[in-house]
């Protein structure tokens, strides 16, 4: 039973130091019965450290931990588990070649009871099935874990925790590897556990997710707890402000209106699209209808539209991946016929696709034809470097884009989302494009990294004189960054604005019709 206030765990005045950094500075945090308590903060804020202290992995330098009102001192995770606390994170891996039930057995309590006895598979299957189906999830216990989806693997870990009668489950960034459909699946399991009276800690750096599911949200920044919000206080503006320490309005604007570039009357566009229509190759792609667009040299031209408006189709058409049915693409006054990405590059156009995990990151370079573009090999790992020249070029770009990495030999997959995206932009820059098409460059990365990427994009246009065609579904991204904003809806351009005295409402109205 919880103590009177329903507090299952109280971590009080926790200080945790690592060499050179104080990861937690007097943090007090509690977990109540029947709640999902969000723990929000940017990279390095101290979120993982806090749950590791609660789980007995780290000993605090000072501070106390109480479980149901009684002080405890954990010498390791097994002590924490005995008190009903379980941590689920991406480092604790399930064994892919074993079945779901074997994993539940190995990770959970049954192992302890039965280690000297033979496993009764029928019993194990039944127990596992009962736990998983009670969560409203349908997974056959004899399935091998390697055949499961990412969310299901997480659910296997949670099920194992339930075999130990866990009352407190600490989830460290469970959603970061999940596609949106699976996030919902995991959320439904989390809600069920909450309704059963468990205390759940949910670590994330995605504000929207936290708002969707949490009853309370605690924000950490640089090891300091900035507050625990609940009720009406729990809104995006407040959370972003606490997380970043800046006013969200300032944060969205990476440039001032004074720097907006207005094309001169006599000026010729670098890229002009006239009455362009396409018939997509795949039925999931959106046909473009009579597109007209003028992109001027060194401007940041945003094409903003909801998901499915046809922005990526426009990008792909410009690099020859979608056939043009009618209309013209004109570059520097000359009509061009672009048949492939390599062709596009000859005209100075480089497209960075939206889905960097499957289309952008190595080794899947097919989209941009890596065989013919040898410069792309520079970034095959982060930098699989074999010559001094490659190293120098790579380091120069890393500096220009402010890529944060432990070493240039680090595998790109180990970098944060924001830095991965910068590596991809860097790779694009190696091809020396005049027009860089960026497709949703800040989707899925944490809010601080978004600012960084947007600043980098601004610098590319202003210092490097690269023309940017920014395809985005985020009106604030367009408003904070672009000179010109064209709005796309159902495969058509429905409005064009110069980004001066332009309101968010006007843009959103055009996007939604
Ligand atoms: N085992 C460790 N040894 C040394 N320093 C550490 C260790 N674990 C964490 N740190 C440092 O403590 C600080 C907090 O890190 P922590 O991993 O708790 O942050 P986080 O909020 O979980 O970040 P992320 O969103 O990147 O997971 C960071 O400066 C980190 O470098
Ligand atoms: Mg962490």
XYZ file of C-alpha atoms and ligand atoms in Angstrom:
545
model
C 0.000 0.000 0.000
C 1.112 3.498 -0.688
C 1.429 5.933 2.156
C -1.314 8.416 2.869
C -0.697 10.712 -0.089
C -0.406 7.826 -2.493
C 3.309 8.491 -2.849
C 5.070 5.300 -3.891
C 8.554 6.704 -4.256
C 10.079 9.930 -3.038
C 13.586 10.865 -4.111
C 14.587 13.829 -1.980
C 17.366 16.359 -2.582
C 19.292 14.016 -4.822
C 22.785 15.073 -5.832
C 24.698 12.962 -8.310
C 28.129 13.915 -9.567
C 30.137 12.433 -12.374
C 33.714 13.457 -13.156
C 33.440 16.998 -14.473
C 29.662 17.293 -14.260
C 26.971 17.499 -11.618
C 24.236 15.463 -13.279
C 21.631 16.100 -10.565
C 21.598 19.155 -8.347
C 19.330 18.697 -5.343
C 16.494 17.134 -7.292
C 13.332 16.129 -5.460
C 10.964 13.915 -7.407
C 8.041 11.743 -6.404
C 5.980 9.037 -8.033
C 2.378 8.554 -7.001
C 0.142 5.563 -7.242
C -1.954 5.504 -10.408
C -0.148 8.223 -12.332
C 1.977 8.683 -15.393
C 4.639 11.149 -14.386
C 6.524 12.642 -17.311
C 10.194 13.497 -17.036
C 11.057 16.004 -19.698
C 14.318 17.646 -20.645
C 16.851 18.107 -23.384
C 19.806 15.824 -23.989
C 22.023 15.699 -20.932
C 19.411 17.195 -18.589
C 19.808 14.330 -16.103
C 16.656 12.309 -16.818
C 18.343 8.923 -17.172
C 20.581 9.612 -14.207
C 17.563 10.306 -12.003
C 15.808 7.039 -12.838
C 19.073 5.138 -12.515
C 19.457 6.532 -9.008
C 15.906 5.433 -8.194
C 16.626 1.986 -9.673
C 19.825 1.534 -7.681
C 22.215 1.624 -10.641
C 23.797 4.847 -9.383
C 24.325 5.704 -5.733
C 23.494 9.342 -5.051
C 26.239 11.520 -3.567
C 23.626 12.886 -1.214
C 19.883 12.820 -0.773
C 17.455 10.159 0.315
C 15.056 7.747 -1.285
C 11.838 6.643 0.345
C 9.586 3.846 -0.833
C 6.082 4.136 0.592
C 7.327 6.419 3.291
C 10.269 4.304 4.419
C 13.832 5.254 3.686
C 15.702 2.756 1.527
C 19.295 2.347 0.424
C 19.780 0.322 -2.693
C 23.003 -1.465 -3.461
C 21.879 -2.339 -6.943
C 18.862 -2.930 -9.175
C 17.959 -6.180 -7.461
C 17.268 -4.222 -4.261
C 15.080 -1.825 -6.195
C 13.214 -4.693 -7.817
C 12.544 -6.216 -4.447
C 10.783 -2.949 -3.633
C 8.664 -3.189 -6.778
C 10.693 -0.765 -8.917
C 11.650 -1.756 -12.457
C 13.495 0.218 -15.106
C 12.773 -0.413 -18.755
C 15.188 1.157 -21.193
C 16.832 0.498 -24.510
C 19.998 -0.800 -22.931
C 18.164 -3.673 -21.254
C 17.730 -5.858 -24.262
C 15.478 -8.754 -24.765
C 17.108 -11.801 -26.344
C 16.049 -11.739 -29.994
C 16.480 -15.434 -30.707
C 14.388 -16.582 -27.787
C 10.612 -16.556 -27.662
C 8.468 -13.971 -25.942
C 7.747 -16.309 -23.034
C 11.388 -17.230 -22.588
C 12.267 -13.564 -22.459
C 9.542 -12.824 -19.956
C 10.824 -15.761 -17.937
C 14.454 -14.677 -18.086
C 13.838 -11.012 -17.339
C 11.122 -11.576 -14.797
C 10.637 -13.216 -11.444
C 9.795 -16.686 -12.655
C 13.459 -17.234 -13.292
C 14.212 -16.861 -9.618
C 11.558 -19.306 -8.562
C 12.415 -21.945 -11.043
C 16.057 -21.708 -11.784
C 16.720 -25.151 -10.396
C 13.639 -26.715 -11.874
C 12.850 -27.644 -15.400
C 10.868 -25.043 -17.280
C 7.243 -26.016 -17.776
C 6.615 -24.474 -21.170
C 2.864 -24.936 -21.100
C 2.630 -23.106 -17.797
C 5.031 -20.421 -18.990
C 3.039 -19.886 -22.151
C -0.188 -19.550 -20.221
C 1.220 -17.140 -17.662
C 2.819 -15.009 -20.338
C -0.336 -14.991 -22.425
C -2.381 -13.922 -19.420
C -0.134 -10.985 -18.637
C 0.129 -9.745 -22.201
C -3.523 -10.167 -23.080
C -4.537 -8.382 -19.877
C -2.759 -5.383 -21.391
C -5.054 -5.583 -24.365
C -2.219 -6.704 -26.613
C -2.218 -9.734 -28.810
C 1.186 -11.395 -28.987
C 1.630 -15.153 -29.225
C 4.080 -16.102 -26.431
C 5.914 -18.615 -28.611
C 6.867 -15.953 -31.177
C 10.561 -15.211 -31.368
C 11.295 -11.739 -30.067
C 13.254 -10.872 -33.179
C 10.013 -11.110 -35.163
C 8.287 -8.507 -33.002
C 7.827 -4.826 -33.637
C 9.788 -2.329 -31.538
C 6.794 -1.471 -29.348
C 6.095 -5.141 -28.747
C 9.665 -5.682 -27.540
C 9.113 -2.921 -25.027
C 5.861 -4.598 -23.983
C 7.783 -7.845 -23.410
C 10.036 -5.980 -20.976
C 7.026 -4.468 -19.269
C 5.355 -7.884 -19.034
C 8.451 -9.280 -17.404
C 8.288 -6.442 -14.900
C 4.688 -7.383 -14.146
C 5.672 -10.962 -13.330
C 7.696 -9.417 -10.535
C 4.626 -7.580 -9.276
C 6.279 -4.280 -10.101
C 4.406 -1.273 -8.763
C 6.659 1.373 -10.213
C 7.811 1.200 -13.806
C 10.437 3.635 -15.046
C 10.378 3.991 -18.827
C 13.475 5.689 -20.248
C 12.681 7.119 -23.694
C 10.505 4.185 -24.700
C 9.018 6.012 -27.662
C 12.141 7.280 -29.370
C 12.624 4.214 -31.606
C 8.901 3.838 -32.339
C 6.874 4.912 -35.364
C 3.673 6.816 -34.480
C 1.284 3.829 -34.699
C 3.379 1.910 -32.216
C 3.628 4.845 -29.844
C -0.144 4.603 -29.498
C 0.091 0.889 -28.715
C 2.605 1.537 -25.984
C 0.537 4.424 -24.638
C -2.497 2.183 -24.335
C -0.449 -0.245 -22.249
C 0.834 2.600 -20.086
C -2.705 3.846 -19.485
C -3.842 0.374 -18.451
C -1.026 0.072 -15.958
C -1.832 3.475 -14.548
C -5.482 2.550 -14.205
C -4.422 -0.566 -12.327
C -2.719 1.723 -9.820
C 0.911 1.479 -10.860
C 3.153 4.512 -10.816
C 4.729 5.098 -14.220
C 7.627 7.409 -15.039
C 7.787 8.336 -18.697
C 11.000 9.944 -19.944
C 10.858 11.829 -23.199
C 12.082 14.974 -24.858
C 8.971 15.228 -26.995
C 6.662 17.797 -25.495
C 3.589 16.723 -27.455
C 3.879 13.105 -26.327
C 4.302 14.129 -22.738
C 1.214 16.316 -22.936
C -0.802 13.538 -24.499
C -0.269 10.961 -21.808
C 1.043 12.430 -18.567
C -0.828 13.350 -15.420
C 2.099 15.435 -14.204
C 5.299 16.533 -15.904
C 8.607 17.365 -14.242
C 11.124 19.340 -16.272
C 14.884 19.049 -15.784
C 17.514 21.267 -17.311
C 21.255 20.875 -16.664
C 20.610 18.716 -13.627
C 18.194 21.174 -12.042
C 14.523 20.482 -11.517
C 12.660 23.489 -12.847
C 9.243 22.450 -11.717
C 6.489 19.872 -11.776
C 3.473 20.969 -13.770
C -0.049 19.660 -13.624
C -3.533 20.695 -14.710
C -3.802 23.936 -16.665
C -0.135 24.711 -16.147
C 0.760 21.726 -18.250
C 0.852 23.383 -21.668
C 3.286 23.449 -24.546
C 4.405 27.028 -24.061
C 5.279 26.594 -20.409
C 7.016 23.291 -20.974
C 9.113 24.571 -23.861
C 10.021 27.634 -21.885
C 11.188 25.526 -18.946
C 13.023 23.016 -21.114
C 14.919 25.564 -23.166
C 14.976 28.506 -20.819
C 13.713 30.823 -23.549
C 10.396 32.233 -24.557
C 8.914 29.973 -27.262
C 8.158 32.923 -29.515
C 11.802 33.890 -29.574
C 12.732 30.319 -30.090
C 10.665 29.921 -33.244
C 12.098 33.055 -34.802
C 15.655 32.255 -35.743
C 15.932 35.442 -37.786
C 14.567 38.960 -37.662
C 12.158 40.423 -40.168
C 14.732 43.009 -41.100
C 16.707 40.311 -42.905
C 13.831 39.119 -45.081
C 14.864 39.024 -48.705
C 12.422 40.584 -51.119
C 13.167 39.825 -54.777
C 13.719 42.916 -56.927
C 11.269 43.589 -59.716
C 13.915 43.023 -62.368
C 15.379 39.944 -60.739
C 15.350 36.592 -62.500
C 14.482 33.481 -60.511
C 17.127 30.777 -60.128
C 14.467 28.115 -60.374
C 11.116 28.584 -61.980
C 8.341 26.048 -62.177
C 5.589 26.690 -64.720
C 2.241 24.934 -64.857
C 3.769 21.707 -63.641
C 1.633 18.587 -63.256
C 2.650 15.031 -62.458
C 1.172 11.551 -62.469
C 2.738 9.746 -59.542
C 4.353 6.345 -59.904
C 2.870 5.056 -56.682
C -0.739 5.321 -55.574
C 0.328 6.739 -52.206
C 1.966 9.750 -53.845
C 0.016 12.933 -54.469
C -0.350 14.172 -58.062
C 0.870 17.741 -58.515
C -1.580 20.052 -60.224
C -0.479 23.055 -62.209
C 2.307 24.204 -59.906
C 3.796 27.657 -60.413
C 6.733 28.684 -58.256
C 9.634 31.151 -58.476
C 12.650 30.610 -56.290
C 15.189 33.476 -56.225
C 18.924 33.111 -55.654
C 19.969 32.730 -51.974
C 16.452 32.992 -50.658
C 14.908 30.569 -48.212
C 11.685 29.602 -49.890
C 9.362 27.529 -47.735
C 6.674 25.338 -49.204
C 4.400 24.682 -46.277
C 1.519 22.243 -46.230
C -0.076 19.516 -44.181
C 1.241 15.976 -44.385
C 0.002 14.633 -47.719
C -0.210 18.042 -49.413
C 2.343 16.963 -52.009
C 5.527 18.645 -50.752
C 7.744 15.574 -51.037
C 6.328 14.901 -54.499
C 7.484 18.343 -55.513
C 10.964 17.623 -54.160
C 11.127 14.266 -55.892
C 9.885 15.725 -59.162
C 12.682 18.283 -59.081
C 15.275 15.509 -58.929
C 13.658 13.365 -61.583
C 12.082 10.745 -59.335
C 8.541 11.604 -60.431
C 7.699 11.946 -64.125
C 6.404 15.303 -65.307
C 3.184 15.050 -67.320
C 2.990 18.678 -68.325
C 4.631 21.993 -67.553
C 8.211 23.222 -67.315
C 11.137 23.380 -64.956
C 13.390 26.318 -65.754
C 16.806 26.854 -64.215
C 18.629 30.158 -64.767
C 16.272 30.907 -67.622
C 16.751 27.588 -69.398
C 14.189 24.842 -69.647
C 15.611 21.603 -68.284
C 14.636 17.976 -68.428
C 15.684 16.279 -65.201
C 15.564 12.501 -65.391
C 17.466 11.409 -62.307
C 19.045 12.707 -59.094
C 22.407 12.706 -60.831
C 20.917 14.837 -63.573
C 19.484 17.169 -60.945
C 22.898 17.609 -59.408
C 24.268 18.683 -62.790
C 21.816 21.558 -62.555
C 22.862 22.210 -58.981
C 19.852 20.681 -57.246
C 20.243 18.390 -54.240
C 17.288 16.905 -52.366
C 17.534 15.713 -48.780
C 14.579 13.388 -48.229
C 12.333 13.443 -45.207
C 12.844 9.971 -43.881
C 16.474 10.081 -42.889
C 16.279 6.710 -41.171
C 15.313 4.751 -44.258
C 16.108 6.991 -47.180
C 18.863 9.245 -45.999
C 21.248 7.475 -43.724
C 23.897 5.111 -44.891
C 24.015 2.620 -46.414
C 20.772 3.404 -48.186
C 22.085 5.932 -50.595
C 20.094 4.747 -53.555
C 17.875 7.822 -53.550
C 20.681 10.055 -54.514
C 22.615 7.582 -56.555
C 25.717 7.054 -54.475
C 27.520 5.075 -57.128
C 27.956 8.088 -59.295
C 28.481 10.695 -56.652
C 31.774 9.730 -55.157
C 31.855 12.646 -52.766
C 29.024 11.047 -50.829
C 31.372 8.350 -49.701
C 32.959 10.851 -47.356
C 30.220 10.370 -44.909
C 29.722 6.688 -45.198
C 29.954 6.143 -41.469
C 29.992 9.430 -39.836
C 33.200 9.761 -41.564
C 34.794 6.595 -42.620
C 37.953 8.440 -43.244
C 40.984 7.158 -45.006
C 42.821 10.223 -46.094
C 43.947 13.485 -44.622
C 42.016 15.401 -47.270
C 38.767 13.669 -46.477
C 39.363 14.300 -42.809
C 39.954 18.001 -43.375
C 36.880 18.466 -45.550
C 34.769 16.555 -43.073
C 36.029 18.489 -40.074
C 35.506 21.783 -41.840
C 31.879 20.925 -42.540
C 31.345 19.576 -39.051
C 32.568 22.910 -37.725
C 30.463 24.925 -40.130
C 27.314 23.085 -39.091
C 28.334 22.769 -35.461
C 28.055 18.967 -35.458
C 28.607 17.669 -31.948
C 30.337 14.297 -31.916
C 32.687 12.483 -29.574
C 35.039 11.867 -32.488
C 34.805 12.017 -36.261
C 35.153 8.251 -36.283
C 31.920 7.820 -34.385
C 29.201 5.917 -36.160
C 26.498 8.265 -37.271
C 23.789 6.166 -35.661
C 25.217 6.971 -32.231
C 24.751 10.708 -32.668
C 21.633 12.543 -31.527
C 18.854 13.029 -34.088
C 19.762 16.656 -34.622
C 23.385 15.845 -35.277
C 22.467 13.001 -37.630
C 20.439 15.460 -39.614
C 23.386 17.840 -39.759
C 25.601 15.040 -41.066
C 23.102 14.521 -43.857
C 23.048 18.206 -44.650
C 26.842 18.121 -44.658
C 26.730 15.244 -47.087
C 24.472 17.286 -49.320
C 26.883 20.199 -49.155
C 29.738 18.013 -50.364
C 27.898 17.798 -53.642
C 28.162 21.621 -53.796
C 24.548 22.307 -54.729
C 23.194 25.729 -55.645
C 19.711 24.715 -54.591
C 19.296 22.593 -51.502
C 15.856 21.058 -51.049
C 15.252 20.125 -47.419
C 12.243 17.920 -46.755
C 11.003 18.236 -43.135
C 14.517 18.803 -41.794
C 13.452 19.071 -38.146
C 10.751 16.441 -37.787
C 11.406 13.991 -34.946
C 14.308 15.783 -33.312
C 14.272 17.445 -29.949
C 13.292 21.022 -29.652
C 16.739 22.401 -28.866
C 18.175 20.583 -31.876
C 15.431 22.075 -34.041
C 16.714 25.550 -33.273
C 20.253 24.472 -34.110
C 19.245 23.031 -37.473
C 17.205 26.108 -38.325
C 20.125 28.365 -37.497
C 22.360 26.218 -39.677
C 19.883 26.510 -42.564
C 19.788 30.277 -42.159
C 23.575 30.451 -42.249
C 23.713 28.330 -45.394
C 21.546 30.812 -47.227
C 23.170 33.913 -45.821
C 26.832 33.010 -45.570
C 27.239 30.230 -48.112
C 24.780 31.759 -50.583
C 22.920 28.510 -51.105
C 19.306 28.751 -52.188
C 17.040 26.764 -49.928
C 13.733 25.180 -50.819
C 12.324 24.214 -47.445
C 9.489 21.681 -47.501
C 7.773 21.719 -44.123
C 4.494 20.963 -42.391
C 5.361 23.284 -39.517
C 4.054 26.819 -40.087
C 6.288 28.131 -37.288
C 9.329 26.718 -39.018
C 8.370 28.505 -42.221
C 7.544 31.743 -40.399
C 10.706 31.700 -38.326
C 13.045 31.011 -41.202
C 11.774 31.722 -44.711
C 11.860 34.790 -46.950
C 8.982 33.557 -49.043
C 6.238 31.128 -48.082
C 4.199 29.196 -50.612
C 1.344 27.152 -49.259
C 0.510 23.802 -50.763
C -2.749 21.922 -50.421
C -3.870 18.769 -52.249
C -1.062 18.979 -54.784
C -1.646 22.644 -55.589
C 0.001 25.911 -54.597
C -2.835 27.863 -53.030
C -1.058 30.953 -51.697
C 2.247 32.837 -51.876
C 3.427 35.217 -49.174
C 6.437 37.377 -48.521
C 7.258 36.673 -44.878
C 6.695 40.211 -43.654
C 3.937 41.140 -41.239
C 2.551 37.708 -41.937
C 0.452 36.094 -39.235
C 0.477 32.485 -38.219
C -3.300 32.427 -38.643
C -3.074 33.489 -42.290
C -0.651 30.683 -43.061
C -2.628 28.041 -41.196
C -5.832 29.158 -42.870
C -4.246 28.693 -46.280
C -2.860 25.291 -45.273
C -6.174 23.948 -44.074
C -8.436 25.668 -46.574
N 27.962 7.097 -16.368
C 28.272 8.381 -16.552
N 29.536 8.819 -16.425
C 29.847 10.118 -16.592
N 28.972 11.069 -16.907
C 27.689 10.698 -17.051
C 27.269 9.343 -16.894
N 25.938 9.269 -17.095
C 25.536 10.526 -17.378
N 26.576 11.388 -17.352
C 26.496 12.839 -17.567
O 25.480 13.353 -16.736
C 24.692 14.328 -17.407
C 23.233 13.888 -17.450
O 23.122 12.771 -18.314
P 21.804 11.925 -18.499
O 22.162 10.746 -19.307
O 21.160 11.696 -17.189
O 20.897 12.934 -19.353
P 19.499 12.658 -20.067
O 18.607 13.761 -19.623
O 19.066 11.276 -19.845
O 19.875 12.922 -21.599
P 19.389 12.177 -22.961
O 18.156 12.892 -23.404
O 20.526 12.447 -23.902
O 19.196 10.736 -22.668
C 25.314 14.484 -18.785
O 26.207 15.573 -18.730
C 26.061 13.189 -18.978
O 27.164 13.375 -19.840
Mg 18.741 9.656 -21.176
